[in-house]
mmCIF file of C-alpha atoms in Angstrom:
data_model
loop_
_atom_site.group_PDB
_atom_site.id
_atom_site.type_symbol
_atom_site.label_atom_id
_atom_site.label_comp_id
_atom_site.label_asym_id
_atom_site.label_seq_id
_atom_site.Cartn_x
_atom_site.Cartn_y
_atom_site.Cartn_z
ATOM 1 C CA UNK A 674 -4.682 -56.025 47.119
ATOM 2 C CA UNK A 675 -4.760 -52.431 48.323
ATOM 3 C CA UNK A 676 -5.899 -49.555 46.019
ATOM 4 C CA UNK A 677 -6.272 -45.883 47.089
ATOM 5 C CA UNK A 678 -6.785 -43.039 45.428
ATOM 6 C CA UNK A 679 -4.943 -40.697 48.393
ATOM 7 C CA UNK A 680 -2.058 -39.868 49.430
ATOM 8 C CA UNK A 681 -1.575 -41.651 52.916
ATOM 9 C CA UNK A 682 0.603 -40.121 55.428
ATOM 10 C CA UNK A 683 2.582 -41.910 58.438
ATOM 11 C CA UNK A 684 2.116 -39.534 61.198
ATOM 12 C CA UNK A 685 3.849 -40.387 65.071
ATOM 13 C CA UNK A 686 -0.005 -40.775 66.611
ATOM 14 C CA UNK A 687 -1.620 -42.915 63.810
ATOM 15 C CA UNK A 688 -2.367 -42.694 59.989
ATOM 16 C CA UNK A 689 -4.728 -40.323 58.075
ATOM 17 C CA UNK A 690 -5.602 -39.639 54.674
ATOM 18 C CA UNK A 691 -4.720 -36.435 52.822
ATOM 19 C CA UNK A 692 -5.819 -35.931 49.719
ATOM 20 C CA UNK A 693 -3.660 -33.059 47.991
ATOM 21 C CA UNK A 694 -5.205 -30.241 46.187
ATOM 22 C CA UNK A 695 -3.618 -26.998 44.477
ATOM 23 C CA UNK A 696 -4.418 -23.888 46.257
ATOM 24 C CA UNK A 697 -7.694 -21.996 45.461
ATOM 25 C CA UNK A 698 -6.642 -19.018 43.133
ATOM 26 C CA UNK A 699 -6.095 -15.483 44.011
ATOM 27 C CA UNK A 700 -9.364 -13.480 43.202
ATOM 28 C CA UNK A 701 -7.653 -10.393 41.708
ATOM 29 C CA UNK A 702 -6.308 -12.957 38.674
ATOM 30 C CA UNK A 703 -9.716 -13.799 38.268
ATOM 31 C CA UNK A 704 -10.674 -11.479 35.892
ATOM 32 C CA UNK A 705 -7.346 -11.390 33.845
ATOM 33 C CA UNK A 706 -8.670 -14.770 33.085
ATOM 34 C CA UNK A 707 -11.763 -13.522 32.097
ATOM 35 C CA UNK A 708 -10.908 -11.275 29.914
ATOM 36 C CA UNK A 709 -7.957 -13.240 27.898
ATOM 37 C CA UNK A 710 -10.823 -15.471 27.660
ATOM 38 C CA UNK A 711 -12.912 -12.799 26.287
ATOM 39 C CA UNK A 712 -10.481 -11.883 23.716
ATOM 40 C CA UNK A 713 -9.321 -14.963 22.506
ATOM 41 C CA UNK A 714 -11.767 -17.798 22.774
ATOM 42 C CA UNK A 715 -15.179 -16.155 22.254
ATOM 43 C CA UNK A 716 -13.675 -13.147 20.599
ATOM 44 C CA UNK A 717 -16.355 -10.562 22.782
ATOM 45 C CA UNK A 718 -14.078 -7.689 22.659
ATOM 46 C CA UNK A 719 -16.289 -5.217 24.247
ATOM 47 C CA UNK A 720 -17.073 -8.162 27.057
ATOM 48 C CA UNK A 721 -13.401 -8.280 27.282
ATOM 49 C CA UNK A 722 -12.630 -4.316 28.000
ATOM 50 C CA UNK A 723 -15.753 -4.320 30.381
ATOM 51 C CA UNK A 724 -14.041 -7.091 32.035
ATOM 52 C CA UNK A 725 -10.288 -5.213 32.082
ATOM 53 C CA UNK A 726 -12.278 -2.075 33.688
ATOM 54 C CA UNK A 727 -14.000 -3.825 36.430
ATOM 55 C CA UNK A 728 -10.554 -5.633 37.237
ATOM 56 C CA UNK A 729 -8.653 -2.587 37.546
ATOM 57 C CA UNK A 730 -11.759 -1.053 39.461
ATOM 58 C CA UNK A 731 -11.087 -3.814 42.380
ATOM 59 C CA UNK A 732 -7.115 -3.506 41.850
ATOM 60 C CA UNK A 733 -7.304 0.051 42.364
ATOM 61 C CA UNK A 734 -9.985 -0.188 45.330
ATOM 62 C CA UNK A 735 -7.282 -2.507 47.473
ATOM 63 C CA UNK A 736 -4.325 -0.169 45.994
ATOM 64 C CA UNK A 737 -3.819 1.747 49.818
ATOM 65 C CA UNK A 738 -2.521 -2.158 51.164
ATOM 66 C CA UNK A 739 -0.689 -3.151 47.496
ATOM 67 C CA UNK A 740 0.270 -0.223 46.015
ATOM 68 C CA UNK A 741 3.970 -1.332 46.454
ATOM 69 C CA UNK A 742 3.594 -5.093 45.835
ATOM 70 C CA UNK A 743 5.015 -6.588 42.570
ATOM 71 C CA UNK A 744 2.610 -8.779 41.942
ATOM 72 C CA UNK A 745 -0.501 -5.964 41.969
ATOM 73 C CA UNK A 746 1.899 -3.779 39.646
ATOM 74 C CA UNK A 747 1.853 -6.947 37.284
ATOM 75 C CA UNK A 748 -1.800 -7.440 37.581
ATOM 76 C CA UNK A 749 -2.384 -3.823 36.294
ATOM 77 C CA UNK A 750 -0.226 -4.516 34.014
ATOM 78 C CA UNK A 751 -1.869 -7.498 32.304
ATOM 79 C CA UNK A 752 -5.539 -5.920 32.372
ATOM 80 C CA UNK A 753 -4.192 -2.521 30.721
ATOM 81 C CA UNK A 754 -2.644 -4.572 27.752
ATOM 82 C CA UNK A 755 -6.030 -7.166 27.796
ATOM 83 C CA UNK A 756 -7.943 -3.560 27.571
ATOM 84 C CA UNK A 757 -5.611 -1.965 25.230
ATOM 85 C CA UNK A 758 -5.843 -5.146 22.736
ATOM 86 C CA UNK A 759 -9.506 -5.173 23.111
ATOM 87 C CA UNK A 760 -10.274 -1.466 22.199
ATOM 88 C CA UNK A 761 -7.926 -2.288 19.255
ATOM 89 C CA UNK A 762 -10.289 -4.721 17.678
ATOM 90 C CA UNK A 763 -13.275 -2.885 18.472
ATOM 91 C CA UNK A 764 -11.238 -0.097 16.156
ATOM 92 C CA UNK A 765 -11.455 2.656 19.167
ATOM 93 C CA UNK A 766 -7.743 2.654 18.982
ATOM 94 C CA UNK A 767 -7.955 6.394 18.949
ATOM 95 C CA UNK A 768 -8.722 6.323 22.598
ATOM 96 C CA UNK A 769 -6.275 3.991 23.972
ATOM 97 C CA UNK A 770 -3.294 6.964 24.956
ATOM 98 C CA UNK A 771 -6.399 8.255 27.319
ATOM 99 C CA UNK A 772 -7.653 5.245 28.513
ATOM 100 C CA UNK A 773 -4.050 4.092 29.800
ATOM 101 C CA UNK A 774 -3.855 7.695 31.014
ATOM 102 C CA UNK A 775 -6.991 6.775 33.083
ATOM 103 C CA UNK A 776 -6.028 3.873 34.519
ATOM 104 C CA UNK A 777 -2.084 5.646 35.355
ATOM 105 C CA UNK A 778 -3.373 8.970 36.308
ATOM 106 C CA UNK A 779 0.472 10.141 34.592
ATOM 107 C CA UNK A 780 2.608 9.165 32.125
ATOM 108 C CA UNK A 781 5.673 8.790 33.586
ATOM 109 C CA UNK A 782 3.589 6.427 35.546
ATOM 110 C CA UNK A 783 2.849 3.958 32.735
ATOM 111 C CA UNK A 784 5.210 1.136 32.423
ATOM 112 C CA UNK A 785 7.565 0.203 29.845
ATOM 113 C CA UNK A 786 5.798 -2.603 28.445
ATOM 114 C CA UNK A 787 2.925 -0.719 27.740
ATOM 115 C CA UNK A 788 4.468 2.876 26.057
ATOM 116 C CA UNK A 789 6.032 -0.111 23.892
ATOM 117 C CA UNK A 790 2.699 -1.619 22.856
ATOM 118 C CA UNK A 791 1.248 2.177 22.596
ATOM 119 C CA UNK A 792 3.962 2.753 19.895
ATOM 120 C CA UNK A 793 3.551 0.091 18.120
ATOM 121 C CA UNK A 794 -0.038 0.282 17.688
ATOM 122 C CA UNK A 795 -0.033 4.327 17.145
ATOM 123 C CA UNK A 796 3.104 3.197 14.355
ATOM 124 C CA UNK A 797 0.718 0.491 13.296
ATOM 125 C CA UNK A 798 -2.129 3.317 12.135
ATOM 126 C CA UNK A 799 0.105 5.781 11.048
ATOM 127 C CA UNK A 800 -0.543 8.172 14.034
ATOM 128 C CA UNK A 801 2.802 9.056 15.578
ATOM 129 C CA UNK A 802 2.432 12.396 16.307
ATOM 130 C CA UNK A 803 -0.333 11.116 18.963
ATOM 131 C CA UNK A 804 2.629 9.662 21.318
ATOM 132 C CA UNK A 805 5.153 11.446 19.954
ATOM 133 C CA UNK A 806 4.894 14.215 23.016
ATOM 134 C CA UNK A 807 3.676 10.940 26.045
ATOM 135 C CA UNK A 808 6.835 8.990 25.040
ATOM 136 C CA UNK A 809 9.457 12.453 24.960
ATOM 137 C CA UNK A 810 8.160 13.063 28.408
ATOM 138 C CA UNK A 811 8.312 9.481 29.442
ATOM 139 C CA UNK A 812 11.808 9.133 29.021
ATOM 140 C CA UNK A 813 12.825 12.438 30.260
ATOM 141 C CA UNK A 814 11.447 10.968 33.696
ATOM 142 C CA UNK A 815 14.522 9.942 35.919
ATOM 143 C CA UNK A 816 12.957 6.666 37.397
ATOM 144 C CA UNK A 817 11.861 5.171 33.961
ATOM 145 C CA UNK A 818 15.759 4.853 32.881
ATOM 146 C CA UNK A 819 15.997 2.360 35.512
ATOM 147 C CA UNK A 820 13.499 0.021 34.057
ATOM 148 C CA UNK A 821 14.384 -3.054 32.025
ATOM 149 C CA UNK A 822 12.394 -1.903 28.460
ATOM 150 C CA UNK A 823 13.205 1.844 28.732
ATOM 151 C CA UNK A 824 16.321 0.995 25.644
ATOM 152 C CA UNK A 825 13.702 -0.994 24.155
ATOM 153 C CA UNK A 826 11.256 2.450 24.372
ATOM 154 C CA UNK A 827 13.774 4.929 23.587
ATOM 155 C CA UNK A 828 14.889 2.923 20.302
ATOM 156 C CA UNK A 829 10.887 2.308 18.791
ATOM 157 C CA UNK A 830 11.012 6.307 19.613
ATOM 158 C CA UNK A 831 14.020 7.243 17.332
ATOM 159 C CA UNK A 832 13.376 5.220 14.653
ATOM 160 C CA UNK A 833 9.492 4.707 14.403
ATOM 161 C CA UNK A 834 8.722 8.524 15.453
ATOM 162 C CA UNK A 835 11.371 10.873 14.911
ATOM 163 C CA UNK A 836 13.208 9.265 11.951
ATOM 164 C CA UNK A 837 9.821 8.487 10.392
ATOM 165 C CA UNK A 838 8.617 11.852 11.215
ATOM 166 C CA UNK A 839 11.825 13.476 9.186
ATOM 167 C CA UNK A 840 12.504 15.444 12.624
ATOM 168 C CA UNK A 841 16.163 14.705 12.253
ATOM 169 C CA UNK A 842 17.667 17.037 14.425
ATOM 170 C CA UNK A 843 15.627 16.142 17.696
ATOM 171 C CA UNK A 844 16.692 13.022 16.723
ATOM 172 C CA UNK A 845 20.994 13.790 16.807
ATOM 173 C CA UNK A 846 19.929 15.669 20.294
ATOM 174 C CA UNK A 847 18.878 12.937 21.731
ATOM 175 C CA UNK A 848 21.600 11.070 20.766
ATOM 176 C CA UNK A 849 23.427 13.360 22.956
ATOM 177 C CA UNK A 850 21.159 13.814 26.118
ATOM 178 C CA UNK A 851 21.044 11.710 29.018
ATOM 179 C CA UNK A 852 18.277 9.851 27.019
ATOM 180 C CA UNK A 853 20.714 8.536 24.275
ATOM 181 C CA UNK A 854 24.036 7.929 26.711
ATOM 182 C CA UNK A 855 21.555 5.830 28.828
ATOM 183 C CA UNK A 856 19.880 3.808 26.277
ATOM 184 C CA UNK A 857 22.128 3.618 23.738
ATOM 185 C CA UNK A 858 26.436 2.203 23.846
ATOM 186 C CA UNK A 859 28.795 4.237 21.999
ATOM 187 C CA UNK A 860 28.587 2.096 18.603
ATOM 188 C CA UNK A 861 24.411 2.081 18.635
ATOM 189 C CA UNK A 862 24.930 6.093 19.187
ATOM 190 C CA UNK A 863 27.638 6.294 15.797
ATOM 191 C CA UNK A 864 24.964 3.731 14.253
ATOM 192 C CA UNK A 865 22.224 6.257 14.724
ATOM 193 C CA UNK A 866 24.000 9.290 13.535
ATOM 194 C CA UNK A 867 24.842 7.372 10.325
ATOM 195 C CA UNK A 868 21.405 6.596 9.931
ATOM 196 C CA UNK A 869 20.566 10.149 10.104
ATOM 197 C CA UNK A 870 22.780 11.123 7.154
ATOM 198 C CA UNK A 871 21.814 8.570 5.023
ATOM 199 C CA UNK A 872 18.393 9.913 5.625
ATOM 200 C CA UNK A 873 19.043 13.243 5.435
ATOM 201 C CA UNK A 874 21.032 12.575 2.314
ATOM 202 C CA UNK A 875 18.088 11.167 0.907
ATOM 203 C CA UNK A 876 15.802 13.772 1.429
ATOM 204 C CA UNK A 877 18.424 16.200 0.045
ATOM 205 C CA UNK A 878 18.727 14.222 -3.043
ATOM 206 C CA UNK A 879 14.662 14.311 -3.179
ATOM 207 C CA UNK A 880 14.361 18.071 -2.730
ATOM 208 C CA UNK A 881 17.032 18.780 -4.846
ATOM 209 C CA UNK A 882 15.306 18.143 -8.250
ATOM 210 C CA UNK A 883 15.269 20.638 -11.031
ATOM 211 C CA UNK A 884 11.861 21.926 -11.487
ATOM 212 C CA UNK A 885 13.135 23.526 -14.632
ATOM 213 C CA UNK A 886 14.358 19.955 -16.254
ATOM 214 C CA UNK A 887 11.115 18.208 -15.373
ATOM 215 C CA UNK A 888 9.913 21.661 -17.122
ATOM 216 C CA UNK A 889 12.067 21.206 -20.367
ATOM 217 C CA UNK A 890 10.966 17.701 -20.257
ATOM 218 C CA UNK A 891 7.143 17.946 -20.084
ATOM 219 C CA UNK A 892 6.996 20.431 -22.918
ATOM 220 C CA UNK A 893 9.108 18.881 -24.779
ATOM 221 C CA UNK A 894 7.080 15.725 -24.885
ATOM 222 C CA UNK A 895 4.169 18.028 -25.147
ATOM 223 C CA UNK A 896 5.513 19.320 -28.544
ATOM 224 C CA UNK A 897 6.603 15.852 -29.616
ATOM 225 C CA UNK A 898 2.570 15.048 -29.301
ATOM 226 C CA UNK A 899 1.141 18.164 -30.704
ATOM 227 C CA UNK A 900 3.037 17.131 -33.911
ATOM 228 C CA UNK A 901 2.423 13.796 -34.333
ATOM 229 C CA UNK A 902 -1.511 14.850 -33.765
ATOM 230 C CA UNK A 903 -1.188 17.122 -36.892
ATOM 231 C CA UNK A 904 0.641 14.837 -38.759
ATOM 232 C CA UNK A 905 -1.954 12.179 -37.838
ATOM 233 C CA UNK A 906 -4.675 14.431 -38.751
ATOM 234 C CA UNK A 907 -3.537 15.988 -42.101
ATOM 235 C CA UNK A 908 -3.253 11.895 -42.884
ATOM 236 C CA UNK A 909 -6.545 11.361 -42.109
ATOM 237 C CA UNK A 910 -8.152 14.055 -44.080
ATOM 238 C CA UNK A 911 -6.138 13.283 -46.902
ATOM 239 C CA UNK A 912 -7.516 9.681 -46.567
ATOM 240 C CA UNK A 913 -11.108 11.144 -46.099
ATOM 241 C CA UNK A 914 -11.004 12.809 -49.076
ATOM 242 C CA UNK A 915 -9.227 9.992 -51.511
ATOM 243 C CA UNK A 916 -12.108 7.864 -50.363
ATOM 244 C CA UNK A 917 -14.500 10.423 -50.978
ATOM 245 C CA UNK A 918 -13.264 11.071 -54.489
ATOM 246 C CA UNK A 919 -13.233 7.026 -54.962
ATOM 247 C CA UNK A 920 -16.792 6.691 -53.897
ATOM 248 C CA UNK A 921 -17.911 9.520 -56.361
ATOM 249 C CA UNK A 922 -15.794 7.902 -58.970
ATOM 250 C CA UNK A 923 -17.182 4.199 -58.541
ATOM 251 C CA UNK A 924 -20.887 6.397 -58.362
ATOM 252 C CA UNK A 925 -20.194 7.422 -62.138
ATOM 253 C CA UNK A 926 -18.841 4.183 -63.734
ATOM 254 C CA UNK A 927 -21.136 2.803 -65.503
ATOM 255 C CA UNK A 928 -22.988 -0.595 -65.443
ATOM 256 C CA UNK A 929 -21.820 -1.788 -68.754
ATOM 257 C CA UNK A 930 -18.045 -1.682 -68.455
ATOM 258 C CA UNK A 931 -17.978 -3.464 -64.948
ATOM 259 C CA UNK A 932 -20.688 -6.002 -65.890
ATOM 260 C CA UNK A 933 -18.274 -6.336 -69.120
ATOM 261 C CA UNK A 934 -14.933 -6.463 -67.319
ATOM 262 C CA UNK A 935 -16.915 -9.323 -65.104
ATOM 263 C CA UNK A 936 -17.274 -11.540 -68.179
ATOM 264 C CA UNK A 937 -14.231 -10.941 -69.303
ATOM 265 C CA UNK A 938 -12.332 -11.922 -66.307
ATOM 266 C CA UNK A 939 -14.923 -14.777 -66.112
ATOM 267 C CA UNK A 940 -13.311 -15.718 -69.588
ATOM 268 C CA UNK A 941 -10.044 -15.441 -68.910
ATOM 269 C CA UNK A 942 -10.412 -17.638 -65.619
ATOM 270 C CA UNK A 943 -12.596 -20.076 -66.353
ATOM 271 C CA UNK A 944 -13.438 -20.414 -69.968
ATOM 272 C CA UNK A 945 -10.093 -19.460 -71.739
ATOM 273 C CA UNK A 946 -6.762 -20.815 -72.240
ATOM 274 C CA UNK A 947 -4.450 -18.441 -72.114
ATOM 275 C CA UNK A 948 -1.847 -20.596 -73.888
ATOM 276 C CA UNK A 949 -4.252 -20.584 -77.379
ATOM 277 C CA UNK A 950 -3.380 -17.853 -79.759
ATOM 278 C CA UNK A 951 -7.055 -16.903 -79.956
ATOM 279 C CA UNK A 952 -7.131 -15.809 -76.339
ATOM 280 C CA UNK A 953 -4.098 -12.749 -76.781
ATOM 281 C CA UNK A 954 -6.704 -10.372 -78.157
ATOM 282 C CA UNK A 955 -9.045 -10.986 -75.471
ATOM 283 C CA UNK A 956 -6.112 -10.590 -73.026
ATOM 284 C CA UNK A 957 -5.359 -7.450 -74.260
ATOM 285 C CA UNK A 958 -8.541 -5.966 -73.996
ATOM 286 C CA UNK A 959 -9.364 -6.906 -70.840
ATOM 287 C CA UNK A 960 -6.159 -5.373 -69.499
ATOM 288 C CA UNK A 961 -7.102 -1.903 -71.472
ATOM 289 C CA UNK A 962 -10.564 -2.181 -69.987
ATOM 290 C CA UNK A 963 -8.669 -2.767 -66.313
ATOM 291 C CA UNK A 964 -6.723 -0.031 -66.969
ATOM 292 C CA UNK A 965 -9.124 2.765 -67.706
ATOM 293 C CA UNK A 966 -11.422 1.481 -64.989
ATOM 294 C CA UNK A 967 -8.150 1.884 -62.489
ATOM 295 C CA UNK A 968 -7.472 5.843 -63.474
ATOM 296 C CA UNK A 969 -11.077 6.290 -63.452
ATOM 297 C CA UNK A 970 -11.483 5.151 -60.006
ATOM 298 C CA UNK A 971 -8.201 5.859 -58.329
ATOM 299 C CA UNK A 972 -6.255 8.288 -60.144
ATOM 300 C CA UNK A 973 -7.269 11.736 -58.597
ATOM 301 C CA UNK A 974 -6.634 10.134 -55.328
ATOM 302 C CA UNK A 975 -3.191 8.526 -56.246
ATOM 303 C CA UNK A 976 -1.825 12.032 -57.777
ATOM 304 C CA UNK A 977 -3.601 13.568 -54.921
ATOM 305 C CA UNK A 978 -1.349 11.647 -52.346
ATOM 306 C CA UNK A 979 2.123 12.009 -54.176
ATOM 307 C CA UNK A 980 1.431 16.221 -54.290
ATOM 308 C CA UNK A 981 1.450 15.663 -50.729
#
């Protein structure tokens, strides 16, 4: 039996053995790798944008031979968003226009891809103004309409900056600049405009309110309340003072008649059938008794209330 663990090779002067191996990596990926791994496996952020800066550092260092390659433009690329992600979880978000600045030297410099994630996390924090002016001045640059995400740029501008920002009339001008014709067909254009009125109609609708009817209305509620209050409080001093007149009242009966309208109802619950003929006097008594106790107690209050 023959076992190898190479790849043999039948050559015109003999046979070798060549083992196959993928080629070492280039050392300017090196720290991209780093740093992703930085960011999302051991979530060290600040590792992770020490590790973007030293990157571009050497990038920028072998820039004179590379400046025009592809492949060091995507490099930069993939640091600056590494970096940008990185200050945004260390919440120095604030700082990421400049820092991408730093590493571009100009704005019309910056690639697509990255004014896109700038937008989104400026949006995200409810900072537009800060990129409102880098992104206008972007896409007024000649070269940028060329590249593949400048449509993608120039939409997150109109809707996420100016329409959000209410600045509705930059908005129908660019519609109608070179910015807007290149970025935008004919129906996304009418799309936009309508988009504009329905906004504008809105905020017409919003400023429009009467001042005076909200007016009316408040002090007419506010009238509504001031009279149930006085209603509610002429009820509750009428109240106070029935009970006060019932308390004095109770003060001055005396002891005898409620201990002897006690035994008397005792009587006529317990002790008493009230279908004897013997019991009617008792009956009646009791209810006289009942009844000059009730006037005594509650009759100033009762008349009182029905004045009223």
């Amino acid at each position: 039996m023959r076992s190898s663990s190479s790849v043999s090779l039948a050559g015109g002067r003999g046979s070798g053995s060549v083992r196959l191996s993928s080629p070492p990596a280039c050392p300017l990926t090196a720290p991209v790798d780093a740093a992703v791994e930085y960011l999302m496996v051991k979530k060290d952020f600040q590792a992770a944008l020490d590790t973007c800066e030293k990157g571009l550092e050497t990038l920028n260092s072998s820039a004179e031979q590379e400046d025009s390659s592809f492949k060091y433009a995507e490099l930069k690329a993939a640091l600056t968003i590494v970096g940008i992600q990185a200050l945004a979880e260390l919440n120095q978000w604030r700082g990421v226009l400049s820092w991408v600045l730093q590493q571009y030297g100009e704005t019309e410099k910056i690639p697509a891809k990255i004014i896109q994630m700038c937008i989104l996390l400026y949006v995200k924090v409810g900072e537009r103004a800060m990129m409102k002016d880098a992104v206008c001045e972007w896409l007024r640059c000649s070269s940028n309409m060329s590249q593949a995400g400048f449509s993608t740029v120039a939409e997150l501008y109109f809707l996420h900056i100016l329409v959000q920002m209410g600045l509705m009339d930059e908005a129908l001008e660019m519609l109608e600049t070179d910015v807007g014709r290149v970025a935008f067909t004919d129906e996304q254009r009418q799309a936009a405009r309508s988009l504009v009125d329905i906004q504008n109609e809105k905020n017409a609708t919003s400023s429009n309110t009467n001042p005076e009817s909200v007016t009316v209305v408040t002090t007419t509620s506010a009238s509504k309340q001031d009279k149930l209050t006085r209603r509610l409080t002429s009820i509750m001093r009428l109240l106070y003072r029935g009970l006060s007149v019932a308390s004095v009242r109770i003060r001055s009966i005396s002891l005898r008649r409620v201990f002897l309208a006690l035994i008397l109802l005792y009587l006529l619950l317990v002790r008493i059938d009230p279908a004897l003929p013997s019991a009617f006097p008792w009956l009646l008594r009791l209810h006289r008794l009942l009844q000059q106790t009730w006037n005594t107690m509650f009759g100033p209050y009762y008349r009182a209330t029905t004045r009223s």
